[in-house]
PDB file of C-alpha atoms in Angstrom:
ATOM      1  CA  MET A   1     119.816 135.404 141.620  1.00 62.00           C
ATOM      2  CA  SER A   2     116.909 133.633 143.437  1.00 66.00           C
ATOM      3  CA  LEU A   3     114.693 131.164 141.747  1.00 60.00           C
ATOM      4  CA  LYS A   4     111.813 133.514 142.167  1.00 57.00           C
ATOM      5  CA  LYS A   5     113.415 136.420 140.325  1.00 54.00           C
ATOM      6  CA  ILE A   6     114.627 133.998 137.604  1.00 54.00           C
ATOM      7  CA  LEU A   7     110.956 132.850 137.110  1.00 48.00           C
ATOM      8  CA  ILE A   8     109.551 136.372 136.896  1.00 55.00           C
ATOM      9  CA  LEU A   9     112.305 137.528 134.474  1.00 52.00           C
ATOM     10  CA  LEU A  10     111.548 134.519 132.428  1.00 50.00           C
ATOM     11  CA  ALA A  11     107.754 135.339 132.689  1.00 51.00           C
ATOM     12  CA  ALA A  12     108.482 138.810 131.516  1.00 50.00           C
ATOM     13  CA  ILE A  13     110.608 137.650 128.535  1.00 49.00           C
ATOM     14  CA  LEU A  14     107.899 135.294 127.536  1.00 47.00           C
ATOM     15  CA  LEU A  15     105.052 137.687 127.751  1.00 47.00           C
ATOM     16  CA  SER A  16     107.169 140.475 125.615  1.00 44.00           C
ATOM     17  CA  SER A  17     107.870 138.150 123.085  1.00 43.00           C
ATOM     18  CA  CYS A  18     104.320 137.043 122.458  1.00 46.00           C
ATOM     19  CA  GLU A  19     103.510 137.143 118.658  1.00 46.00           C
ATOM     20  CA  LYS A  20     101.475 140.019 117.644  1.00 52.00           C
ATOM     21  CA  ASN A  21      99.465 137.769 115.577  1.00 57.00           C
ATOM     22  CA  SER A  22      98.446 135.496 118.447  1.00 79.00           C
ATOM     23  CA  VAL A  23      94.695 134.227 118.381  1.00 71.00           C
ATOM     24  CA  SER A  24      92.081 135.645 120.552  1.00 76.00           C
ATOM     25  CA  VAL A  25      88.426 134.852 120.903  1.00 75.00           C
ATOM     26  CA  ILE A  26      85.319 136.999 120.595  1.00 71.00           C
ATOM     27  CA  ALA A  27      81.637 136.627 121.257  1.00 68.00           C
ATOM     28  CA  ASN A  28      81.766 134.272 124.169  1.00 73.00           C
ATOM     29  CA  GLY A  29      84.240 132.071 122.437  1.00 78.00           C
ATOM     30  CA  GLN A  30      82.352 131.589 119.211  1.00 81.00           C
ATOM     31  CA  TYR A  31      84.889 132.869 116.871  1.00 89.00           C
ATOM     32  CA  LYS A  32      88.664 132.909 116.929  1.00 91.00           C
ATOM     33  CA  VAL A  33      90.405 136.004 115.364  1.00 92.00           C
ATOM     34  CA  LYS A  34      93.763 137.618 115.026  1.00 94.00           C
ATOM     35  CA  GLU A  35      95.517 140.704 113.901  1.00 95.00           C
ATOM     36  CA  PRO A  36      95.750 140.867 110.117  1.00 96.00           C
ATOM     37  CA  SER A  37      99.397 140.574 108.900  1.00 95.00           C
ATOM     38  CA  GLY A  38     101.090 142.929 106.497  1.00 95.00           C
ATOM     39  CA  ASP A  39     101.211 146.790 106.181  1.00 96.00           C
ATOM     40  CA  PHE A  40     100.098 148.268 103.131  1.00 97.00           C
ATOM     41  CA  SER A  41      99.420 151.861 104.480  1.00 97.00           C
ATOM     42  CA  HIS A  42     101.738 153.259 101.871  1.00 97.00           C
ATOM     43  CA  ILE A  43      98.924 152.644  99.231  1.00 98.00           C
ATOM     44  CA  ALA A  44      97.017 156.014  98.926  1.00 98.00           C
ATOM     45  CA  ASP A  45      93.801 154.583  97.321  1.00 98.00           C
ATOM     46  CA  PRO A  46      91.726 153.297 100.176  1.00 98.00           C
ATOM     47  CA  VAL A  47      90.054 150.709  98.000  1.00 98.00           C
ATOM     48  CA  LEU A  48      93.527 149.461  96.636  1.00 98.00           C
ATOM     49  CA  ARG A  49      94.982 149.443 100.250  1.00 98.00           C
ATOM     50  CA  TRP A  50      92.005 147.267 101.588  1.00 98.00           C
ATOM     51  CA  ARG A  51      92.352 144.964  98.406  1.00 98.00           C
ATOM     52  CA  ALA A  52      96.074 144.504  99.087  1.00 98.00           C
ATOM     53  CA  TYR A  53      95.218 142.651 102.254  1.00 98.00           C
ATOM     54  CA  GLY A  54      93.237 140.029 100.450  1.00 96.00           C
ATOM     55  CA  LEU A  55      90.838 139.717 103.621  1.00 96.00           C
ATOM     56  CA  ARG A  56      87.968 137.621 102.643  1.00 95.00           C
ATOM     57  CA  ASP A  57      87.196 136.396 106.200  1.00 95.00           C
ATOM     58  CA  TYR A  58      87.301 139.182 108.968  1.00 96.00           C
ATOM     59  CA  VAL A  59      85.405 140.459 111.959  1.00 96.00           C
ATOM     60  CA  LEU A  60      84.473 143.975 112.056  1.00 96.00           C
ATOM     61  CA  GLU A  61      83.032 146.012 115.044  1.00 96.00           C
ATOM     62  CA  GLN A  62      80.266 148.368 113.742  1.00 96.00           C
ATOM     63  CA  SER A  63      77.733 150.681 115.072  1.00 95.00           C
ATOM     64  CA  ARG A  64      75.162 153.121 113.625  1.00 91.00           C
ATOM     65  CA  MET A  65      74.210 156.528 114.839  1.00 88.00           C
ATOM     66  CA  CYS A  66      70.786 157.411 113.587  1.00 80.00           C
ATOM     67  CA  PHE A  67      67.130 157.679 114.516  1.00 79.00           C
ATOM     68  CA  CYS A  68      66.674 154.015 114.059  1.00 77.00           C
ATOM     69  CA  ILE A  69      66.317 150.763 115.825  1.00 78.00           C
ATOM     70  CA  ASP A  70      69.443 149.619 117.789  1.00 81.00           C
ATOM     71  CA  ALA A  71      71.187 153.051 117.426  1.00 81.00           C
ATOM     72  CA  GLY A  72      74.458 153.105 118.821  1.00 85.00           C
ATOM     73  CA  LYS A  73      74.554 149.362 119.656  1.00 92.00           C
ATOM     74  CA  ARG A  74      77.972 147.692 118.971  1.00 94.00           C
ATOM     75  CA  ARG A  75      78.107 144.430 116.758  1.00 94.00           C
ATOM     76  CA  TYR A  76      80.632 142.223 115.664  1.00 95.00           C
ATOM     77  CA  LEU A  77      80.091 141.463 111.810  1.00 95.00           C
ATOM     78  CA  ILE A  78      81.498 138.102 110.894  1.00 95.00           C
ATOM     79  CA  VAL A  79      82.312 138.059 107.117  1.00 96.00           C
ATOM     80  CA  SER A  80      83.251 134.804 105.608  1.00 94.00           C
ATOM     81  CA  ASN A  81      84.321 134.434 101.975  1.00 93.00           C
ATOM     82  CA  GLU A  82      83.290 138.244 101.677  1.00 92.00           C
ATOM     83  CA  LYS A  83      79.591 137.422 102.801  1.00 95.00           C
ATOM     84  CA  LEU A  84      78.049 138.663 106.020  1.00 95.00           C
ATOM     85  CA  VAL A  85      77.200 135.287 107.715  1.00 94.00           C
ATOM     86  CA  ASP A  86      76.556 136.604 111.488  1.00 94.00           C
ATOM     87  CA  VAL A  87      75.755 139.672 113.383  1.00 94.00           C
ATOM     88  CA  ILE A  88      76.515 139.462 117.192  1.00 94.00           C
ATOM     89  CA  ASP A  89      75.836 142.066 119.940  1.00 93.00           C
ATOM     90  CA  VAL A  90      79.157 142.798 121.376  1.00 92.00           C
ATOM     91  CA  GLU A  91      77.846 143.095 125.038  1.00 90.00           C
ATOM     92  CA  SER A  92      75.742 139.934 125.060  1.00 90.00           C
ATOM     93  CA  GLY A  93      77.644 137.751 122.679  1.00 90.00           C
ATOM     94  CA  GLU A  94      74.183 136.745 121.130  1.00 91.00           C
ATOM     95  CA  SER A  95      73.621 136.492 117.452  1.00 92.00           C
ATOM     96  CA  LEU A  96      71.172 138.783 115.738  1.00 92.00           C
ATOM     97  CA  PRO A  97      68.180 137.475 113.906  1.00 93.00           C
ATOM     98  CA  ALA A  98      69.067 136.930 110.091  1.00 92.00           C
ATOM     99  CA  GLU A  99      66.453 139.477 109.024  1.00 92.00           C
ATOM    100  CA  GLN A 100      68.482 142.166 111.068  1.00 90.00           C
ATOM    101  CA  HIS A 101      71.689 141.537 109.173  1.00 92.00           C
ATOM    102  CA  ALA A 102      70.589 143.832 106.364  1.00 91.00           C
ATOM    103  CA  TRP A 103      71.175 146.856 108.614  1.00 90.00           C
ATOM    104  CA  TYR A 104      74.844 146.368 108.726  1.00 94.00           C
ATOM    105  CA  ASP A 105      77.452 146.659 105.980  1.00 96.00           C
ATOM    106  CA  THR A 106      80.740 144.659 105.080  1.00 97.00           C
ATOM    107  CA  VAL A 107      83.799 146.531 104.040  1.00 98.00           C
ATOM    108  CA  ASP A 108      82.729 146.239 100.278  1.00 98.00           C
ATOM    109  CA  GLU A 109      79.241 147.684 101.055  1.00 97.00           C
ATOM    110  CA  LEU A 110      80.820 150.413 102.952  1.00 97.00           C
ATOM    111  CA  PHE A 111      83.052 151.314  99.852  1.00 98.00           C
ATOM    112  CA  ALA A 112      79.932 151.234  97.729  1.00 97.00           C
ATOM    113  CA  LEU A 113      77.881 153.646 100.123  1.00 94.00           C
ATOM    114  CA  ALA A 114      80.879 155.987 100.166  1.00 96.00           C
ATOM    115  CA  ALA A 115      81.115 156.032  96.514  1.00 95.00           C
ATOM    116  CA  LYS A 116      77.189 156.743  96.181  1.00 94.00           C
ATOM    117  CA  ILE A 117      77.533 159.854  98.141  1.00 93.00           C
ATOM    118  CA  ASP A 118      77.246 162.733  95.916  1.00 90.00           C
ATOM    119  CA  THR A 119      78.545 165.589  98.070  1.00 88.00           C
ATOM    120  CA  SER A 120      76.711 168.244  95.706  1.00 86.00           C
ATOM    121  CA  GLU A 121      73.379 166.520  96.532  1.00 88.00           C
ATOM    122  CA  VAL A 122      73.506 166.034 100.380  1.00 86.00           C
ATOM    123  CA  ALA A 123      73.556 168.668 103.018  1.00 87.00           C
ATOM    124  CA  SER A 124      76.795 167.275 104.689  1.00 90.00           C
ATOM    125  CA  SER A 125      78.991 164.352 104.505  1.00 91.00           C
ATOM    126  CA  GLU A 126      82.128 162.983 106.063  1.00 95.00           C
ATOM    127  CA  ILE A 127      84.103 159.705 105.174  1.00 96.00           C
ATOM    128  CA  ILE A 128      87.387 158.774 107.162  1.00 98.00           C
ATOM    129  CA  TYR A 129      89.318 155.804 106.116  1.00 98.00           C
ATOM    130  CA  ASP A 130      91.364 153.635 108.163  1.00 98.00           C
ATOM    131  CA  PRO A 131      95.065 154.769 107.830  1.00 97.00           C
ATOM    132  CA  ARG A 132      96.440 151.125 107.810  1.00 97.00           C
ATOM    133  CA  PHE A 133      93.692 149.011 106.127  1.00 98.00           C
ATOM    134  CA  GLY A 134      91.775 151.647 104.008  1.00 98.00           C
ATOM    135  CA  PHE A 135      88.225 150.592 104.901  1.00 98.00           C
ATOM    136  CA  PRO A 136      85.829 153.526 105.842  1.00 98.00           C
ATOM    137  CA  VAL A 137      85.846 153.743 109.726  1.00 98.00           C
ATOM    138  CA  ARG A 138      83.516 156.586 109.668  1.00 97.00           C
ATOM    139  CA  ILE A 139      80.678 157.662 107.075  1.00 95.00           C
ATOM    140  CA  ALA A 140      78.243 160.504 108.117  1.00 93.00           C
ATOM    141  CA  VAL A 141      75.633 161.557 105.922  1.00 92.00           C
ATOM    142  CA  ASP A 142      72.980 164.108 106.260  1.00 89.00           C
ATOM    143  CA  TRP A 143      70.871 163.772 103.257  1.00 83.00           C
ATOM    144  CA  ASP A 144      68.726 166.566 103.507  1.00 81.00           C
ATOM    145  CA  ALA A 145      69.088 169.458 106.083  1.00 79.00           C
ATOM    146  CA  GLY A 146      65.353 170.343 105.824  1.00 79.00           C
ATOM    147  CA  ILE A 147      64.357 166.761 107.288  1.00 77.00           C
ATOM    148  CA  ALA A 148      64.895 165.863 110.698  1.00 76.00           C
ATOM    149  CA  ASP A 149      66.516 162.533 111.908  1.00 71.00           C
ATOM    150  CA  GLU A 150      67.179 161.090 108.577  1.00 70.00           C
ATOM    151  CA  GLU A 151      70.922 161.551 108.928  1.00 82.00           C
ATOM    152  CA  VAL A 152      73.222 158.453 109.698  1.00 89.00           C
ATOM    153  CA  THR A 153      76.736 157.656 110.943  1.00 93.00           C
ATOM    154  CA  ILE A 154      78.273 154.278 110.413  1.00 94.00           C
ATOM    155  CA  LEU A 155      81.339 153.663 112.852  1.00 97.00           C
ATOM    156  CA  SER A 156      83.453 150.567 111.772  1.00 97.00           C
ATOM    157  CA  THR A 157      86.439 149.638 113.945  1.00 96.00           C
ATOM    158  CA  ASN A 158      88.463 146.913 115.492  1.00 96.00           C
ATOM    159  CA  LEU A 159      89.277 144.831 112.225  1.00 97.00           C
ATOM    160  CA  LYS A 160      90.347 141.307 112.856  1.00 96.00           C
ATOM    161  CA  GLN A 161      91.093 138.379 110.632  1.00 96.00           C
ATOM    162  CA  LEU A 162      88.748 135.541 111.042  1.00 94.00           C
ATOM    163  CA  VAL A 163      90.583 132.473 111.971  1.00 90.00           C
ATOM    164  CA  SER A 164      87.635 129.911 112.856  1.00 82.00           C
ATOM    165  CA  GLY A 165      84.394 129.796 114.380  1.00 71.00           C
ATOM    166  CA  LYS A 166      80.758 128.675 114.408  1.00 62.00           C
ATOM    167  CA  VAL A 167      80.564 129.341 110.696  1.00 53.00           C
ATOM    168  CA  LEU A 168      82.415 126.220 110.014  1.00 44.00           C
ATOM    169  CA  ALA A 169      79.724 124.286 111.765  1.00 45.00           C
ATOM    170  CA  ALA A 170      76.962 125.966 109.427  1.00 48.00           C
ATOM    171  CA  GLY A 171      78.883 124.651 106.567  1.00 46.00           C
ATOM    172  CA  MET A 172      80.415 128.108 105.664  1.00 48.00           C
ATOM    173  CA  PRO A 173      84.080 127.373 105.998  1.00 46.00           C
ATOM    174  CA  VAL A 174      86.622 130.196 106.317  1.00 49.00           C
ATOM    175  CA  SER A 175      88.180 130.563 102.932  1.00 47.00           C
ATOM    176  CA  GLU A 176      91.836 129.511 102.491  1.00 44.00           C
ATOM    177  CA  LYS A 177      94.354 132.381 102.309  1.00 43.00           C
TER     178      LYS A 177
END
């Protein structure tokens, strides 16, 4: 076997054996993230399933479909110690001003919103939970069929565990877990 074939074979083996939890970077290298470990998808209750992972530091991609500012824009939500500490535009990698953070919801806030929706009092609603992690990936609510443009859909995807990032420099360390 030639040296070239051996090197190609070795490279293929190394690439295929890369650990699933390898660290990657997002937001122009501002944060390091990895795939959360464990699989608690057997837990039926979405809230209990989410809590089983024990994620206090995570990144979630979120967008809102509504008649509102920044509708449809994809954002990274940076959550440290269960608090929203940064919101970053996915395309530009730039942080949003702190006053805009209130427009976005952590996983716990998504669960609270889902619990607040009384299906007998809204025109329509749909809540879909992530099959592995349990968090709401889609919350769609039309609060009143007689009012135009008040409906909202929140899409949350691409959950990653926060490993490190600029929250450390701001004095908000990633919690130990």
